[in-house]
């Protein structure tokens, strides 16, 4: 894939990328932490304690129940930790991609960046942008081309450094 194709793909996928970031942030926050207090509460409950801290002397539940519950609790802790790590890792990658594009768009002339954002992020046609800004279509196309050229140069620089696997640097 060329740097220009990569730029177009980044621009076209930006809105979905931001939505994915929001979703991953929510999922990361929603994973309720299993802390030691919860483990202690589970152990206390399984030892059949009363609020007065005196253990129940007789019960029909065997000691195996507590061992099984603690085993499942440990497995749950490990799975939650692994899930958190996978989500955090993916979130970091997505945030880096979005922040890179945001930074590179800020490096463009403001009118060039605005034209690209309106088309790729807001879904306006090139003619729609021209009509909305009361410019001729040639002006919008000129800004689009100038912005795309600059973005391609910036991403091409990364490709030359090997920072974009699968993207071939221009010659």
mmCIF file with all atom_site columns, C-alpha atoms in Angstrom:
data_model
loop_
_atom_site.group_PDB
_atom_site.id
_atom_site.type_symbol
_atom_site.label_atom_id
_atom_site.label_alt_id
_atom_site.label_comp_id
_atom_site.label_asym_id
_atom_site.label_entity_id
_atom_site.label_seq_id
_atom_site.pdbx_PDB_ins_code
_atom_site.Cartn_x
_atom_site.Cartn_y
_atom_site.Cartn_z
_atom_site.occupancy
_atom_site.B_iso_or_equiv
_atom_site.pdbx_formal_charge
_atom_site.auth_seq_id
_atom_site.auth_comp_id
_atom_site.auth_asym_id
_atom_site.auth_atom_id
_atom_site.pdbx_PDB_model_num
ATOM 1   C CA . UNK A 1 1   ? 0.000   0.000   0.000  1.00 0.00 ? 1   UNK A CA 1
ATOM 2   C CA . UNK A 1 2   ? 1.301   3.465   -0.814 1.00 0.00 ? 2   UNK A CA 1
ATOM 3   C CA . UNK A 1 3   ? 1.462   6.319   1.667  1.00 0.00 ? 3   UNK A CA 1
ATOM 4   C CA . UNK A 1 4   ? -1.388  8.077   -0.150 1.00 0.00 ? 4   UNK A CA 1
ATOM 5   C CA . UNK A 1 5   ? -3.617  5.000   0.054  1.00 0.00 ? 5   UNK A CA 1
ATOM 6   C CA . UNK A 1 6   ? -2.753  4.746   3.739  1.00 0.00 ? 6   UNK A CA 1
ATOM 7   C CA . UNK A 1 7   ? -3.701  8.401   4.300  1.00 0.00 ? 7   UNK A CA 1
ATOM 8   C CA . UNK A 1 8   ? -7.076  7.876   2.604  1.00 0.00 ? 8   UNK A CA 1
ATOM 9   C CA . UNK A 1 9   ? -7.678  4.761   4.706  1.00 0.00 ? 9   UNK A CA 1
ATOM 10  C CA . UNK A 1 10  ? -6.816  6.681   7.882  1.00 0.00 ? 10  UNK A CA 1
ATOM 11  C CA . UNK A 1 11  ? -9.125  9.540   6.983  1.00 0.00 ? 11  UNK A CA 1
ATOM 12  C CA . UNK A 1 12  ? -11.988 7.236   5.988  1.00 0.00 ? 12  UNK A CA 1
ATOM 13  C CA . UNK A 1 13  ? -11.655 5.178   9.168  1.00 0.00 ? 13  UNK A CA 1
ATOM 14  C CA . UNK A 1 14  ? -11.178 8.065   11.598 1.00 0.00 ? 14  UNK A CA 1
ATOM 15  C CA . UNK A 1 15  ? -14.799 8.337   12.762 1.00 0.00 ? 15  UNK A CA 1
ATOM 16  C CA . UNK A 1 16  ? -15.019 4.590   13.407 1.00 0.00 ? 16  UNK A CA 1
ATOM 17  C CA . UNK A 1 17  ? -11.638 4.716   15.149 1.00 0.00 ? 17  UNK A CA 1
ATOM 18  C CA . UNK A 1 18  ? -12.902 7.423   17.533 1.00 0.00 ? 18  UNK A CA 1
ATOM 19  C CA . UNK A 1 19  ? -16.049 5.360   18.189 1.00 0.00 ? 19  UNK A CA 1
ATOM 20  C CA . UNK A 1 20  ? -13.896 2.309   18.934 1.00 0.00 ? 20  UNK A CA 1
ATOM 21  C CA . UNK A 1 21  ? -11.766 4.352   21.331 1.00 0.00 ? 21  UNK A CA 1
ATOM 22  C CA . UNK A 1 22  ? -14.882 5.472   23.213 1.00 0.00 ? 22  UNK A CA 1
ATOM 23  C CA . UNK A 1 23  ? -16.131 1.885   23.398 1.00 0.00 ? 23  UNK A CA 1
ATOM 24  C CA . UNK A 1 24  ? -12.799 0.514   24.634 1.00 0.00 ? 24  UNK A CA 1
ATOM 25  C CA . UNK A 1 25  ? -12.518 3.263   27.259 1.00 0.00 ? 25  UNK A CA 1
ATOM 26  C CA . UNK A 1 26  ? -15.993 2.363   28.519 1.00 0.00 ? 26  UNK A CA 1
ATOM 27  C CA . UNK A 1 27  ? -15.199 -1.356  28.615 1.00 0.00 ? 27  UNK A CA 1
ATOM 28  C CA . UNK A 1 28  ? -11.948 -0.733  30.474 1.00 0.00 ? 28  UNK A CA 1
ATOM 29  C CA . UNK A 1 29  ? -13.729 1.373   33.098 1.00 0.00 ? 29  UNK A CA 1
ATOM 30  C CA . UNK A 1 30  ? -16.620 -1.058  33.405 1.00 0.00 ? 30  UNK A CA 1
ATOM 31  C CA . UNK A 1 31  ? -14.424 -3.977  34.377 1.00 0.00 ? 31  UNK A CA 1
ATOM 32  C CA . UNK A 1 32  ? -14.974 -3.730  38.104 1.00 0.00 ? 32  UNK A CA 1
ATOM 33  C CA . UNK A 1 33  ? -11.675 -4.292  39.846 1.00 0.00 ? 33  UNK A CA 1
ATOM 34  C CA . UNK A 1 34  ? -11.444 -7.494  41.831 1.00 0.00 ? 34  UNK A CA 1
ATOM 35  C CA . UNK A 1 35  ? -9.464  -6.253  44.789 1.00 0.00 ? 35  UNK A CA 1
ATOM 36  C CA . UNK A 1 36  ? -8.261  -8.029  47.891 1.00 0.00 ? 36  UNK A CA 1
ATOM 37  C CA . UNK A 1 37  ? -11.257 -6.757  49.863 1.00 0.00 ? 37  UNK A CA 1
ATOM 38  C CA . UNK A 1 38  ? -13.587 -8.701  47.596 1.00 0.00 ? 38  UNK A CA 1
ATOM 39  C CA . UNK A 1 39  ? -11.452 -11.815 48.045 1.00 0.00 ? 39  UNK A CA 1
ATOM 40  C CA . UNK A 1 40  ? -11.524 -11.349 51.825 1.00 0.00 ? 40  UNK A CA 1
ATOM 41  C CA . UNK A 1 41  ? -15.309 -10.892 51.719 1.00 0.00 ? 41  UNK A CA 1
ATOM 42  C CA . UNK A 1 42  ? -15.652 -14.090 49.701 1.00 0.00 ? 42  UNK A CA 1
ATOM 43  C CA . UNK A 1 43  ? -13.485 -16.049 52.146 1.00 0.00 ? 43  UNK A CA 1
ATOM 44  C CA . UNK A 1 44  ? -15.429 -14.660 55.098 1.00 0.00 ? 44  UNK A CA 1
ATOM 45  C CA . UNK A 1 45  ? -18.727 -15.587 53.486 1.00 0.00 ? 45  UNK A CA 1
ATOM 46  C CA . UNK A 1 46  ? -17.544 -19.073 52.675 1.00 0.00 ? 46  UNK A CA 1
ATOM 47  C CA . UNK A 1 47  ? -16.398 -19.706 56.261 1.00 0.00 ? 47  UNK A CA 1
ATOM 48  C CA . UNK A 1 48  ? -20.015 -19.148 57.235 1.00 0.00 ? 48  UNK A CA 1
ATOM 49  C CA . UNK A 1 49  ? -19.323 -16.219 59.551 1.00 0.00 ? 49  UNK A CA 1
ATOM 50  C CA . UNK A 1 50  ? -21.995 -14.171 61.214 1.00 0.00 ? 50  UNK A CA 1
ATOM 51  C CA . UNK A 1 51  ? -21.668 -10.400 61.426 1.00 0.00 ? 51  UNK A CA 1
ATOM 52  C CA . UNK A 1 52  ? -20.510 -10.939 65.014 1.00 0.00 ? 52  UNK A CA 1
ATOM 53  C CA . UNK A 1 53  ? -17.453 -12.759 63.630 1.00 0.00 ? 53  UNK A CA 1
ATOM 54  C CA . UNK A 1 54  ? -18.388 -16.074 65.219 1.00 0.00 ? 54  UNK A CA 1
ATOM 55  C CA . UNK A 1 55  ? -18.295 -18.944 62.726 1.00 0.00 ? 55  UNK A CA 1
ATOM 56  C CA . UNK A 1 56  ? -21.301 -21.183 62.252 1.00 0.00 ? 56  UNK A CA 1
ATOM 57  C CA . UNK A 1 57  ? -20.697 -24.512 63.911 1.00 0.00 ? 57  UNK A CA 1
ATOM 58  C CA . UNK A 1 58  ? -22.830 -26.692 61.664 1.00 0.00 ? 58  UNK A CA 1
ATOM 59  C CA . UNK A 1 59  ? -23.635 -26.550 57.998 1.00 0.00 ? 59  UNK A CA 1
ATOM 60  C CA . UNK A 1 60  ? -24.639 -28.932 55.219 1.00 0.00 ? 60  UNK A CA 1
ATOM 61  C CA . UNK A 1 61  ? -22.178 -27.281 52.824 1.00 0.00 ? 61  UNK A CA 1
ATOM 62  C CA . UNK A 1 62  ? -18.846 -29.059 52.630 1.00 0.00 ? 62  UNK A CA 1
ATOM 63  C CA . UNK A 1 63  ? -15.383 -27.489 52.646 1.00 0.00 ? 63  UNK A CA 1
ATOM 64  C CA . UNK A 1 64  ? -15.179 -28.354 48.965 1.00 0.00 ? 64  UNK A CA 1
ATOM 65  C CA . UNK A 1 65  ? -17.689 -25.616 48.183 1.00 0.00 ? 65  UNK A CA 1
ATOM 66  C CA . UNK A 1 66  ? -15.346 -22.956 49.533 1.00 0.00 ? 66  UNK A CA 1
ATOM 67  C CA . UNK A 1 67  ? -12.379 -24.428 47.672 1.00 0.00 ? 67  UNK A CA 1
ATOM 68  C CA . UNK A 1 68  ? -14.316 -24.510 44.398 1.00 0.00 ? 68  UNK A CA 1
ATOM 69  C CA . UNK A 1 69  ? -15.588 -20.952 44.862 1.00 0.00 ? 69  UNK A CA 1
ATOM 70  C CA . UNK A 1 70  ? -12.094 -19.665 45.618 1.00 0.00 ? 70  UNK A CA 1
ATOM 71  C CA . UNK A 1 71  ? -10.750 -21.510 42.591 1.00 0.00 ? 71  UNK A CA 1
ATOM 72  C CA . UNK A 1 72  ? -13.364 -19.888 40.340 1.00 0.00 ? 72  UNK A CA 1
ATOM 73  C CA . UNK A 1 73  ? -12.667 -16.535 41.955 1.00 0.00 ? 73  UNK A CA 1
ATOM 74  C CA . UNK A 1 74  ? -8.954  -16.879 41.151 1.00 0.00 ? 74  UNK A CA 1
ATOM 75  C CA . UNK A 1 75  ? -9.755  -17.830 37.561 1.00 0.00 ? 75  UNK A CA 1
ATOM 76  C CA . UNK A 1 76  ? -12.071 -14.805 37.324 1.00 0.00 ? 76  UNK A CA 1
ATOM 77  C CA . UNK A 1 77  ? -9.300  -12.532 38.585 1.00 0.00 ? 77  UNK A CA 1
ATOM 78  C CA . UNK A 1 78  ? -6.890  -13.861 35.962 1.00 0.00 ? 78  UNK A CA 1
ATOM 79  C CA . UNK A 1 79  ? -9.412  -13.548 33.143 1.00 0.00 ? 79  UNK A CA 1
ATOM 80  C CA . UNK A 1 80  ? -10.302 -10.001 34.159 1.00 0.00 ? 80  UNK A CA 1
ATOM 81  C CA . UNK A 1 81  ? -6.628  -9.038  34.309 1.00 0.00 ? 81  UNK A CA 1
ATOM 82  C CA . UNK A 1 82  ? -5.972  -10.571 30.874 1.00 0.00 ? 82  UNK A CA 1
ATOM 83  C CA . UNK A 1 83  ? -9.019  -8.848  29.393 1.00 0.00 ? 83  UNK A CA 1
ATOM 84  C CA . UNK A 1 84  ? -7.939  -5.513  30.860 1.00 0.00 ? 84  UNK A CA 1
ATOM 85  C CA . UNK A 1 85  ? -4.463  -5.902  29.373 1.00 0.00 ? 85  UNK A CA 1
ATOM 86  C CA . UNK A 1 86  ? -5.834  -6.745  25.898 1.00 0.00 ? 86  UNK A CA 1
ATOM 87  C CA . UNK A 1 87  ? -8.264  -3.820  25.962 1.00 0.00 ? 87  UNK A CA 1
ATOM 88  C CA . UNK A 1 88  ? -5.610  -1.407  27.246 1.00 0.00 ? 88  UNK A CA 1
ATOM 89  C CA . UNK A 1 89  ? -3.165  -2.548  24.570 1.00 0.00 ? 89  UNK A CA 1
ATOM 90  C CA . UNK A 1 90  ? -5.707  -2.103  21.759 1.00 0.00 ? 90  UNK A CA 1
ATOM 91  C CA . UNK A 1 91  ? -6.813  1.240   23.193 1.00 0.00 ? 91  UNK A CA 1
ATOM 92  C CA . UNK A 1 92  ? -3.217  2.479   23.213 1.00 0.00 ? 92  UNK A CA 1
ATOM 93  C CA . UNK A 1 93  ? -2.767  1.592   19.539 1.00 0.00 ? 93  UNK A CA 1
ATOM 94  C CA . UNK A 1 94  ? -6.054  3.233   18.516 1.00 0.00 ? 94  UNK A CA 1
ATOM 95  C CA . UNK A 1 95  ? -5.298  6.385   20.497 1.00 0.00 ? 95  UNK A CA 1
ATOM 96  C CA . UNK A 1 96  ? -1.867  6.647   18.901 1.00 0.00 ? 96  UNK A CA 1
ATOM 97  C CA . UNK A 1 97  ? -3.354  6.338   15.397 1.00 0.00 ? 97  UNK A CA 1
ATOM 98  C CA . UNK A 1 98  ? -6.043  8.939   16.092 1.00 0.00 ? 98  UNK A CA 1
ATOM 99  C CA . UNK A 1 99  ? -3.634  11.325  17.828 1.00 0.00 ? 99  UNK A CA 1
ATOM 100 C CA . UNK A 1 100 ? -1.166  11.018  14.955 1.00 0.00 ? 100 UNK A CA 1
ATOM 101 C CA . UNK A 1 101 ? -3.826  11.935  12.404 1.00 0.00 ? 101 UNK A CA 1
ATOM 102 C CA . UNK A 1 102 ? -5.068  14.806  14.596 1.00 0.00 ? 102 UNK A CA 1
ATOM 103 C CA . UNK A 1 103 ? -1.504  16.118  14.915 1.00 0.00 ? 103 UNK A CA 1
ATOM 104 C CA . UNK A 1 104 ? -0.822  15.839  11.200 1.00 0.00 ? 104 UNK A CA 1
ATOM 105 C CA . UNK A 1 105 ? -4.086  17.571  10.346 1.00 0.00 ? 105 UNK A CA 1
ATOM 106 C CA . UNK A 1 106 ? -3.015  20.428  12.627 1.00 0.00 ? 106 UNK A CA 1
ATOM 107 C CA . UNK A 1 107 ? 0.186   20.700  10.575 1.00 0.00 ? 107 UNK A CA 1
ATOM 108 C CA . UNK A 1 108 ? -1.854  21.576  7.460  1.00 0.00 ? 108 UNK A CA 1
ATOM 109 C CA . UNK A 1 109 ? -3.148  24.958  6.467  1.00 0.00 ? 109 UNK A CA 1
ATOM 110 C CA . UNK A 1 110 ? -6.377  25.369  8.466  1.00 0.00 ? 110 UNK A CA 1
ATOM 111 C CA . UNK A 1 111 ? -8.508  25.667  5.339  1.00 0.00 ? 111 UNK A CA 1
ATOM 112 C CA . UNK A 1 112 ? -6.990  22.468  3.899  1.00 0.00 ? 112 UNK A CA 1
ATOM 113 C CA . UNK A 1 113 ? -7.605  20.567  7.120  1.00 0.00 ? 113 UNK A CA 1
ATOM 114 C CA . UNK A 1 114 ? -11.172 21.899  7.287  1.00 0.00 ? 114 UNK A CA 1
ATOM 115 C CA . UNK A 1 115 ? -11.946 20.664  3.777  1.00 0.00 ? 115 UNK A CA 1
ATOM 116 C CA . UNK A 1 116 ? -10.570 17.193  4.522  1.00 0.00 ? 116 UNK A CA 1
ATOM 117 C CA . UNK A 1 117 ? -12.432 16.973  7.853  1.00 0.00 ? 117 UNK A CA 1
ATOM 118 C CA . UNK A 1 118 ? -15.718 18.055  6.314  1.00 0.00 ? 118 UNK A CA 1
ATOM 119 C CA . UNK A 1 119 ? -15.434 15.435  3.610  1.00 0.00 ? 119 UNK A CA 1
ATOM 120 C CA . UNK A 1 120 ? -14.013 12.470  5.524  1.00 0.00 ? 120 UNK A CA 1
ATOM 121 C CA . UNK A 1 121 ? -15.387 13.081  9.029  1.00 0.00 ? 121 UNK A CA 1
ATOM 122 C CA . UNK A 1 122 ? -18.663 14.862  8.321  1.00 0.00 ? 122 UNK A CA 1
ATOM 123 C CA . UNK A 1 123 ? -19.481 13.041  5.077  1.00 0.00 ? 123 UNK A CA 1
ATOM 124 C CA . UNK A 1 124 ? -19.977 16.105  2.870  1.00 0.00 ? 124 UNK A CA 1
ATOM 125 C CA . UNK A 1 125 ? -19.302 15.835  -0.846 1.00 0.00 ? 125 UNK A CA 1
ATOM 126 C CA . UNK A 1 126 ? -16.691 18.090  -2.406 1.00 0.00 ? 126 UNK A CA 1
ATOM 127 C CA . UNK A 1 127 ? -19.476 20.051  -4.079 1.00 0.00 ? 127 UNK A CA 1
ATOM 128 C CA . UNK A 1 128 ? -21.349 20.204  -0.778 1.00 0.00 ? 128 UNK A CA 1
ATOM 129 C CA . UNK A 1 129 ? -18.296 21.715  0.881  1.00 0.00 ? 129 UNK A CA 1
ATOM 130 C CA . UNK A 1 130 ? -17.980 24.268  -1.901 1.00 0.00 ? 130 UNK A CA 1
ATOM 131 C CA . UNK A 1 131 ? -21.644 25.210  -1.538 1.00 0.00 ? 131 UNK A CA 1
ATOM 132 C CA . UNK A 1 132 ? -21.455 25.412  2.263  1.00 0.00 ? 132 UNK A CA 1
ATOM 133 C CA . UNK A 1 133 ? -18.355 27.614  2.220  1.00 0.00 ? 133 UNK A CA 1
ATOM 134 C CA . UNK A 1 134 ? -19.549 29.592  -0.801 1.00 0.00 ? 134 UNK A CA 1
ATOM 135 C CA . UNK A 1 135 ? -16.390 28.773  -2.750 1.00 0.00 ? 135 UNK A CA 1
ATOM 136 C CA . UNK A 1 136 ? -16.050 27.414  -6.233 1.00 0.00 ? 136 UNK A CA 1
ATOM 137 C CA . UNK A 1 137 ? -15.370 23.702  -6.535 1.00 0.00 ? 137 UNK A CA 1
ATOM 138 C CA . UNK A 1 138 ? -11.864 24.415  -7.892 1.00 0.00 ? 138 UNK A CA 1
ATOM 139 C CA . UNK A 1 139 ? -10.911 26.094  -4.605 1.00 0.00 ? 139 UNK A CA 1
ATOM 140 C CA . UNK A 1 140 ? -12.139 23.105  -2.612 1.00 0.00 ? 140 UNK A CA 1
ATOM 141 C CA . UNK A 1 141 ? -10.296 20.662  -4.889 1.00 0.00 ? 141 UNK A CA 1
ATOM 142 C CA . UNK A 1 142 ? -7.128  22.759  -4.645 1.00 0.00 ? 142 UNK A CA 1
ATOM 143 C CA . UNK A 1 143 ? -7.317  22.682  -0.841 1.00 0.00 ? 143 UNK A CA 1
ATOM 144 C CA . UNK A 1 144 ? -8.053  18.968  -0.870 1.00 0.00 ? 144 UNK A CA 1
ATOM 145 C CA . UNK A 1 145 ? -5.067  18.241  -3.111 1.00 0.00 ? 145 UNK A CA 1
ATOM 146 C CA . UNK A 1 146 ? -2.720  20.471  -1.109 1.00 0.00 ? 146 UNK A CA 1
ATOM 147 C CA . UNK A 1 147 ? -3.863  18.888  2.171  1.00 0.00 ? 147 UNK A CA 1
ATOM 148 C CA . UNK A 1 148 ? -3.596  15.343  0.844  1.00 0.00 ? 148 UNK A CA 1
ATOM 149 C CA . UNK A 1 149 ? -0.150  16.049  -0.572 1.00 0.00 ? 149 UNK A CA 1
ATOM 150 C CA . UNK A 1 150 ? 1.090   17.328  2.794  1.00 0.00 ? 150 UNK A CA 1
ATOM 151 C CA . UNK A 1 151 ? -0.480  14.437  4.736  1.00 0.00 ? 151 UNK A CA 1
ATOM 152 C CA . UNK A 1 152 ? 1.025   11.965  2.288  1.00 0.00 ? 152 UNK A CA 1
ATOM 153 C CA . UNK A 1 153 ? 4.455   13.544  2.800  1.00 0.00 ? 153 UNK A CA 1
ATOM 154 C CA . UNK A 1 154 ? 4.127   13.252  6.575  1.00 0.00 ? 154 UNK A CA 1
ATOM 155 C CA . UNK A 1 155 ? 3.038   9.618   6.463  1.00 0.00 ? 155 UNK A CA 1
ATOM 156 C CA . UNK A 1 156 ? 5.623   8.866   3.788  1.00 0.00 ? 156 UNK A CA 1
ATOM 157 C CA . UNK A 1 157 ? 8.304   10.056  6.199  1.00 0.00 ? 157 UNK A CA 1
ATOM 158 C CA . UNK A 1 158 ? 7.069   7.502   8.742  1.00 0.00 ? 158 UNK A CA 1
ATOM 159 C CA . UNK A 1 159 ? 7.038   4.795   6.097  1.00 0.00 ? 159 UNK A CA 1
ATOM 160 C CA . UNK A 1 160 ? 10.673  5.567   5.269  1.00 0.00 ? 160 UNK A CA 1
ATOM 161 C CA . UNK A 1 161 ? 11.546  5.145   8.945  1.00 0.00 ? 161 UNK A CA 1
ATOM 162 C CA . UNK A 1 162 ? 9.793   1.781   8.986  1.00 0.00 ? 162 UNK A CA 1
ATOM 163 C CA . UNK A 1 163 ? 7.155   2.986   11.447 1.00 0.00 ? 163 UNK A CA 1
ATOM 164 C CA . UNK A 1 164 ? 4.249   1.993   9.177  1.00 0.00 ? 164 UNK A CA 1
ATOM 165 C CA . UNK A 1 165 ? 4.456   -1.721  8.402  1.00 0.00 ? 165 UNK A CA 1
ATOM 166 C CA . UNK A 1 166 ? 2.913   -2.549  5.036  1.00 0.00 ? 166 UNK A CA 1
ATOM 167 C CA . UNK A 1 167 ? 3.211   1.006   3.727  1.00 0.00 ? 167 UNK A CA 1
ATOM 168 C CA . UNK A 1 168 ? 5.707   1.467   0.938  1.00 0.00 ? 168 UNK A CA 1
ATOM 169 C CA . UNK A 1 169 ? 7.610   4.760   0.976  1.00 0.00 ? 169 UNK A CA 1
ATOM 170 C CA . UNK A 1 170 ? 7.574   6.851   -2.166 1.00 0.00 ? 170 UNK A CA 1
ATOM 171 C CA . UNK A 1 171 ? 10.702  6.917   -4.250 1.00 0.00 ? 171 UNK A CA 1
#
